[in-house]
XYZ file of C-alpha atoms in Angstrom:
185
model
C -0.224 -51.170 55.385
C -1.327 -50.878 51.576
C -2.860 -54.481 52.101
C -5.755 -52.883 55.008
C -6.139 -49.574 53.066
C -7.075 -51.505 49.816
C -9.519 -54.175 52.282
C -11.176 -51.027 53.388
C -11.190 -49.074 49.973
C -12.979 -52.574 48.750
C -15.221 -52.215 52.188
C -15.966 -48.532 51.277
C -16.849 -49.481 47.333
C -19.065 -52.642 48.813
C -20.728 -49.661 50.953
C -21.245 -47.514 48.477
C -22.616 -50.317 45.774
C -25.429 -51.592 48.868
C -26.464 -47.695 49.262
C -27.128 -47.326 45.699
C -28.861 -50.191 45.057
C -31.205 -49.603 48.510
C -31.846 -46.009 47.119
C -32.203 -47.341 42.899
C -34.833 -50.896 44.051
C -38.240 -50.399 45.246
C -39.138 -50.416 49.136
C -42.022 -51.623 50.122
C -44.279 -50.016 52.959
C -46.816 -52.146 54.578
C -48.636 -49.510 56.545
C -51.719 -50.789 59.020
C -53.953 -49.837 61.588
C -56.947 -50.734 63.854
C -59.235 -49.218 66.101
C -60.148 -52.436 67.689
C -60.122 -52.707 71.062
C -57.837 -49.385 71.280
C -56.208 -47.739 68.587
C -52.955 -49.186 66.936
C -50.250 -48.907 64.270
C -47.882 -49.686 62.342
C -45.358 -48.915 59.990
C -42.754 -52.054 58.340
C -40.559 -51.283 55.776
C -38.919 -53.946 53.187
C -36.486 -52.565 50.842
C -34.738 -53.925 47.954
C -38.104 -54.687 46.539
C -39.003 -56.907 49.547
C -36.403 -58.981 49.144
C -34.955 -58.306 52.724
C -36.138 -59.061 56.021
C -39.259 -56.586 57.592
C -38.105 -53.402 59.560
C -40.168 -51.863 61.765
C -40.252 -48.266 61.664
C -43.117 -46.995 63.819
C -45.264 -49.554 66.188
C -47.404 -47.364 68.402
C -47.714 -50.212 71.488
C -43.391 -49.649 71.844
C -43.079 -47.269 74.662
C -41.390 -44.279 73.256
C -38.874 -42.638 74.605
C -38.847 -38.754 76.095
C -36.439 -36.478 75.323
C -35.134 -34.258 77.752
C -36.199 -31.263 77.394
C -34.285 -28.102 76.297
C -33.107 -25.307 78.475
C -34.418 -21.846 76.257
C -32.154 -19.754 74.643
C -32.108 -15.866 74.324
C -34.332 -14.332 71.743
C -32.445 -13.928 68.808
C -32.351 -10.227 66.651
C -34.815 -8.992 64.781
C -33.145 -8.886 61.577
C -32.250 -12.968 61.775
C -35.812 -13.983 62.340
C -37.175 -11.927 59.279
C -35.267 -13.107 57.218
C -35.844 -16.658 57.967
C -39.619 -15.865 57.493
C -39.358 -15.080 53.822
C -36.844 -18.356 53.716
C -40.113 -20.413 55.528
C -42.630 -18.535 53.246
C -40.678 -18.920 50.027
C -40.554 -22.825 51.328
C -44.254 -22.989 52.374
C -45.087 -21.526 48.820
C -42.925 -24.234 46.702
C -44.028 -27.231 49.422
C -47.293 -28.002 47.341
C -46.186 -28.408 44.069
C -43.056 -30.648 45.368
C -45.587 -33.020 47.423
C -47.653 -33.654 44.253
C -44.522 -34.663 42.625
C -43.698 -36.668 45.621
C -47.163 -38.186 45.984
C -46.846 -39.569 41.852
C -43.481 -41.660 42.700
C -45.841 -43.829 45.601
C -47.493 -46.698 43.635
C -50.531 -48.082 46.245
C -50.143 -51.650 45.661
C -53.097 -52.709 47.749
C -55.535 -51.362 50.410
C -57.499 -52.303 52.444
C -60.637 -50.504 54.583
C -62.860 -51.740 56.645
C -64.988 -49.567 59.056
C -67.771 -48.130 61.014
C -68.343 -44.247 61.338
C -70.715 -41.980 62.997
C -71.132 -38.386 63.722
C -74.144 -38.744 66.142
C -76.613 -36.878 63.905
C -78.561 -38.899 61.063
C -78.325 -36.214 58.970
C -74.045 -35.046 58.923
C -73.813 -38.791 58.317
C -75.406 -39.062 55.917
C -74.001 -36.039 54.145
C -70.764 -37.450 54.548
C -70.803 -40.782 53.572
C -72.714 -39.218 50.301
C -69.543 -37.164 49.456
C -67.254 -40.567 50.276
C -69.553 -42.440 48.025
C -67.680 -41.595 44.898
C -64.345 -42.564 46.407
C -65.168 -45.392 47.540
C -67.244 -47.002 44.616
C -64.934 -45.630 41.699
C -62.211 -47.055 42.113
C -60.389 -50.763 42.554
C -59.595 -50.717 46.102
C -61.122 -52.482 48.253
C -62.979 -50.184 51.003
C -65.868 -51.430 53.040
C -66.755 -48.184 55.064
C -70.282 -48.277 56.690
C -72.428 -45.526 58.504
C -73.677 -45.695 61.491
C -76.579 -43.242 61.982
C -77.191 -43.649 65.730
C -74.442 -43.023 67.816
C -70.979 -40.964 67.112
C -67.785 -43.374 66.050
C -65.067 -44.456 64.263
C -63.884 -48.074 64.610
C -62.320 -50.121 62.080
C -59.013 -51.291 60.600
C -56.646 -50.234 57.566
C -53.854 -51.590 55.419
C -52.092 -50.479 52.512
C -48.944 -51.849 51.034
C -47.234 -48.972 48.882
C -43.955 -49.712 46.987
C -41.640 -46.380 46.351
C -38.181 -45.980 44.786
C -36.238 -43.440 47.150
C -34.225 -42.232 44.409
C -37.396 -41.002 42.438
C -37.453 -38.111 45.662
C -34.058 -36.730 44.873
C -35.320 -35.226 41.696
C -38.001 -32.995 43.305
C -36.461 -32.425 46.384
C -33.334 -31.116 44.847
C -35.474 -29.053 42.925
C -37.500 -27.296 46.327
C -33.781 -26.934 47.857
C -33.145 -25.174 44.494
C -35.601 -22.786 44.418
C -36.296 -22.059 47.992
C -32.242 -21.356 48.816
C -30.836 -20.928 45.358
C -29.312 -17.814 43.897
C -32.061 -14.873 43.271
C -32.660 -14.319 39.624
């Protein structure tokens, strides 16, 4: 008996090492999509910085599956739902500053965009790919995005490959948990 409970203390250490090191080493997203000739993406995850085998998280020509829908349940009091209001508002309040943080720990390692848009009037067009101009020409990505200034579209294709360390999200999240269901001060 002391021989299997130390195999599967050694199991539950090995475990524990592989989920540290997944959460501590980059992952790498290779996010993509195209409009070409229907629209499509894609979502394929490599952690430990690549080094293991692609895993596809989200491929929009998979059938999904439907859940079942739910039966509804009573209203619940008064009292419960306003206090889970000022719980959502506190929340909604502390949700921007936490995705900022968020949005710093993604590094963009490349991207890529090439497309075709239209609004159907010359002139909105226009106006808009004048206020994309500066994002698209000041900076080192590559982004090929052309107007088209007779007829209303949006074709093209996308890819980015992002690299992220999950445990760089504990900090910030902890901290929105924190504040949003912490004690009162």
């Amino acid at each position: 008996m002391p021989v299997i409970l130390m195999i599967l203390l050694w199991l539950l250490g090995l475990l524990l090492l592989v989920a540290a090191l997944a959460v501590a080493t980059p992952l790498r997203l290779r996010l993509s999509a195209k409009s070409d000739p229907t629209w499509r993406s894609r979502v394929v995850a490599r952690p430990f910085a690549g080094m293991c085998v692609p895993i596809t998280i989200y491929d929009s020509t998979r059938p999904h599956e439907q859940k079942p829908q739910k039966e509804k349940t009573p209203a619940k009091s008064r009292t419960k739902r306003k206090s889970r209001r000022s719980i959502n508002a506190e929340a909604l309040r502390l949700i921007p500053a936490t995705i900022g943080q968020m949005l710093r720990q993604i590094h963009v390692d490349n991207l890529l965009i090439d497309g075709e848009f239209g609004t159907g009037d010359p002139a909105e067009t226009g106006q808009i790919f004048g206020q994309l101009t500066p994002f698209i020409y000041a900076n080192s990505l590559d982004i090929r995005l052309r107007p088209n200034f007779a007829v209303a579209c949006l074709r093209g294709r996308a890819e980015a490959q992002l690299s992220v360390i999950p445990i760089r999200f504990l900090w910030p999240l902890a901290a929105l948990i924190w504040r949003a269901f912490g004690p009162r001060r």
